[in-house]
Amino acid sequence: GQGAVQDVDESEYLGMIEAKSASLVECVCRSGAIVAGARPDEVETFTRFGLNVGMALQIGNDIAAASTKREDRNDLRLGKLSLPMLFALEHGPEAPRGELSGLLRRARAGHLGPEEVARVRSLLATSGALHYAAIVADVYWERALSTTAALIHVGPGGDEFSLTSRF
């Protein structure tokens, strides 16, 4: 790892976004199922669905923050850790890792200008970090979709279905 630059590892980061971002989507899906009168097992299915959707959305947000040139996205300028940043610092090519680590330190000290932000963006893109994060997001999307399979009931003719037997 990069020691002082990197506060958390990937597992800890995923735990943080689960608690911070994904739990909000999880709560909305759980609440919606309860209000709709879902059975306890269905509530749990919707809860798992929401958690996985929330994780996928936050990782997608990480990717957008690391790849967009919009001025209103300050994540790179502020040196915020994200899944792409963590991947690049841990698994990216050796030489760019040192440069990225130095740029991250400068960002956290408030000294990162537009050219340096563009360099961070470039380092993340060439390290494979954005592709890796997209794969992780896809895994969460797939988990979300697979949880819904238990809620789909196909009618006797095969052409009718409902999300659950009672909705």
XYZ file of C-alpha atoms in Angstrom:
167
model
C 0.000 0.000 0.000
C 0.882 3.666 0.001
C 0.882 4.148 3.783
C 0.063 7.698 4.756
C -1.647 8.495 1.452
C -4.065 5.607 1.583
C -6.229 5.581 4.691
C -8.233 2.453 3.885
C -8.047 -0.637 1.724
C -10.670 -1.751 -0.789
C -12.583 -3.904 1.683
C -12.799 -1.071 4.202
C -13.822 1.357 1.457
C -16.624 -0.934 0.303
C -17.778 -1.148 3.919
C -17.767 2.652 4.141
C -19.862 3.146 1.010
C -22.215 0.397 2.158
C -22.787 2.273 5.412
C -22.883 5.735 3.850
C -24.511 5.506 0.425
C -25.850 2.032 -0.192
C -27.709 1.896 3.108
C -29.920 4.768 1.960
C -31.090 2.854 -1.115
C -31.403 -0.278 1.010
C -33.652 1.592 3.456
C -35.885 2.978 0.708
C -36.355 -0.463 -0.858
C -37.012 -2.083 2.520
C -39.495 0.620 3.513
C -41.293 0.383 0.182
C -41.682 -3.371 0.557
C -43.024 -2.998 4.097
C -45.498 -0.279 3.098
C -46.637 -2.423 0.150
C -47.410 -5.305 2.511
C -44.671 -7.686 1.394
C -44.082 -10.890 3.337
C -40.965 -10.916 5.584
C -38.949 -12.966 3.068
C -39.914 -10.511 0.314
C -38.908 -7.558 2.513
C -35.490 -9.154 2.948
C -35.205 -9.707 -0.812
C -36.027 -6.068 -1.528
C -33.543 -5.056 1.179
C -30.731 -7.055 -0.487
C -31.768 -5.624 -3.848
C -31.517 -2.070 -2.490
C -28.134 -2.655 -0.893
C -26.658 -3.990 -4.122
C -28.201 -1.219 -6.235
C -26.824 1.345 -3.775
C -23.328 -0.141 -4.005
C -23.448 -0.164 -7.805
C -24.668 3.438 -7.911
C -21.940 4.714 -5.570
C -19.210 2.930 -7.526
C -20.686 4.412 -10.708
C -20.452 7.806 -9.018
C -16.786 7.077 -8.229
C -16.152 6.304 -11.898
C -17.903 9.480 -13.022
C -15.941 11.596 -10.549
C -12.664 10.076 -11.764
C -13.385 10.438 -15.452
C -15.381 13.625 -15.970
C -13.877 17.006 -16.738
C -16.792 18.920 -15.214
C -15.718 21.645 -12.822
C -18.438 20.786 -10.288
C -16.817 17.390 -9.616
C -14.147 18.133 -6.991
C -13.320 14.588 -5.855
C -9.949 14.468 -7.621
C -8.993 18.040 -6.734
C -9.753 17.319 -3.057
C -7.932 13.979 -3.044
C -10.966 11.941 -2.042
C -10.385 8.220 -2.036
C -12.581 6.218 -4.377
C -12.565 2.685 -5.692
C -10.644 3.696 -8.853
C -8.086 5.613 -6.769
C -7.597 2.709 -4.378
C -7.146 0.277 -7.266
C -4.613 2.525 -9.016
C -2.614 3.018 -5.802
C -2.570 -0.701 -5.017
C -2.441 -2.390 -8.408
C -1.538 0.186 -11.032
C 1.847 0.220 -12.783
C 4.683 0.959 -10.330
C 6.012 4.261 -11.728
C 2.617 5.972 -12.054
C 1.697 4.781 -8.546
C 4.406 6.990 -7.065
C 3.297 9.960 -9.129
C -0.345 9.376 -8.211
C 0.566 9.085 -4.544
C 2.392 12.424 -4.688
C -0.514 14.095 -6.462
C -2.923 12.714 -3.869
C -0.789 14.187 -1.075
C -0.788 17.576 -2.838
C -4.573 17.378 -3.327
C -5.135 16.725 0.362
C -2.956 19.731 1.182
C -5.113 21.853 -1.151
C -2.425 22.398 -3.772
C -3.785 20.618 -6.853
C -4.314 22.768 -9.928
C -6.343 21.985 -13.075
C -3.363 20.504 -14.943
C -2.581 18.191 -12.054
C -6.237 17.124 -11.777
C -6.097 16.265 -15.485
C -2.938 14.237 -14.807
C -4.659 12.307 -11.991
C -7.572 11.609 -14.345
C -5.128 10.352 -16.988
C -3.252 8.140 -14.507
C -6.505 6.589 -13.331
C -7.623 5.951 -16.911
C -4.358 4.302 -17.967
C -3.981 2.221 -14.795
C -7.033 0.072 -15.518
C -8.715 1.487 -12.410
C -11.832 2.713 -14.211
C -12.297 -0.652 -15.904
C -11.831 -2.459 -12.619
C -14.377 -0.231 -10.865
C -16.850 -0.790 -13.720
C -16.493 -4.554 -13.270
C -17.085 -4.271 -9.523
C -20.170 -2.105 -10.161
C -21.414 -4.712 -12.658
C -21.024 -7.421 -10.019
C -23.272 -5.432 -7.674
C -25.809 -4.837 -10.476
C -25.852 -8.578 -11.191
C -26.339 -9.352 -7.511
C -29.251 -6.899 -7.419
C -30.866 -8.455 -10.471
C -30.351 -11.993 -9.206
C -32.184 -11.175 -5.974
C -35.273 -10.197 -7.966
C -35.523 -13.632 -9.575
C -37.176 -14.930 -6.407
C -39.860 -12.264 -6.730
C -40.911 -12.997 -10.295
C -43.805 -15.370 -10.740
C -44.693 -16.513 -14.245
C -48.338 -17.243 -14.917
C -49.609 -20.645 -16.076
C -49.512 -19.596 -19.731
C -45.931 -18.416 -19.393
C -46.773 -14.935 -20.598
C -48.101 -13.329 -17.437
C -45.912 -12.386 -14.567
C -45.902 -10.167 -11.545
C -43.105 -8.935 -9.345
C -44.574 -10.930 -6.504
C -47.661 -13.054 -6.211
C -49.585 -10.333 -4.367
C -48.491 -7.044 -6.004
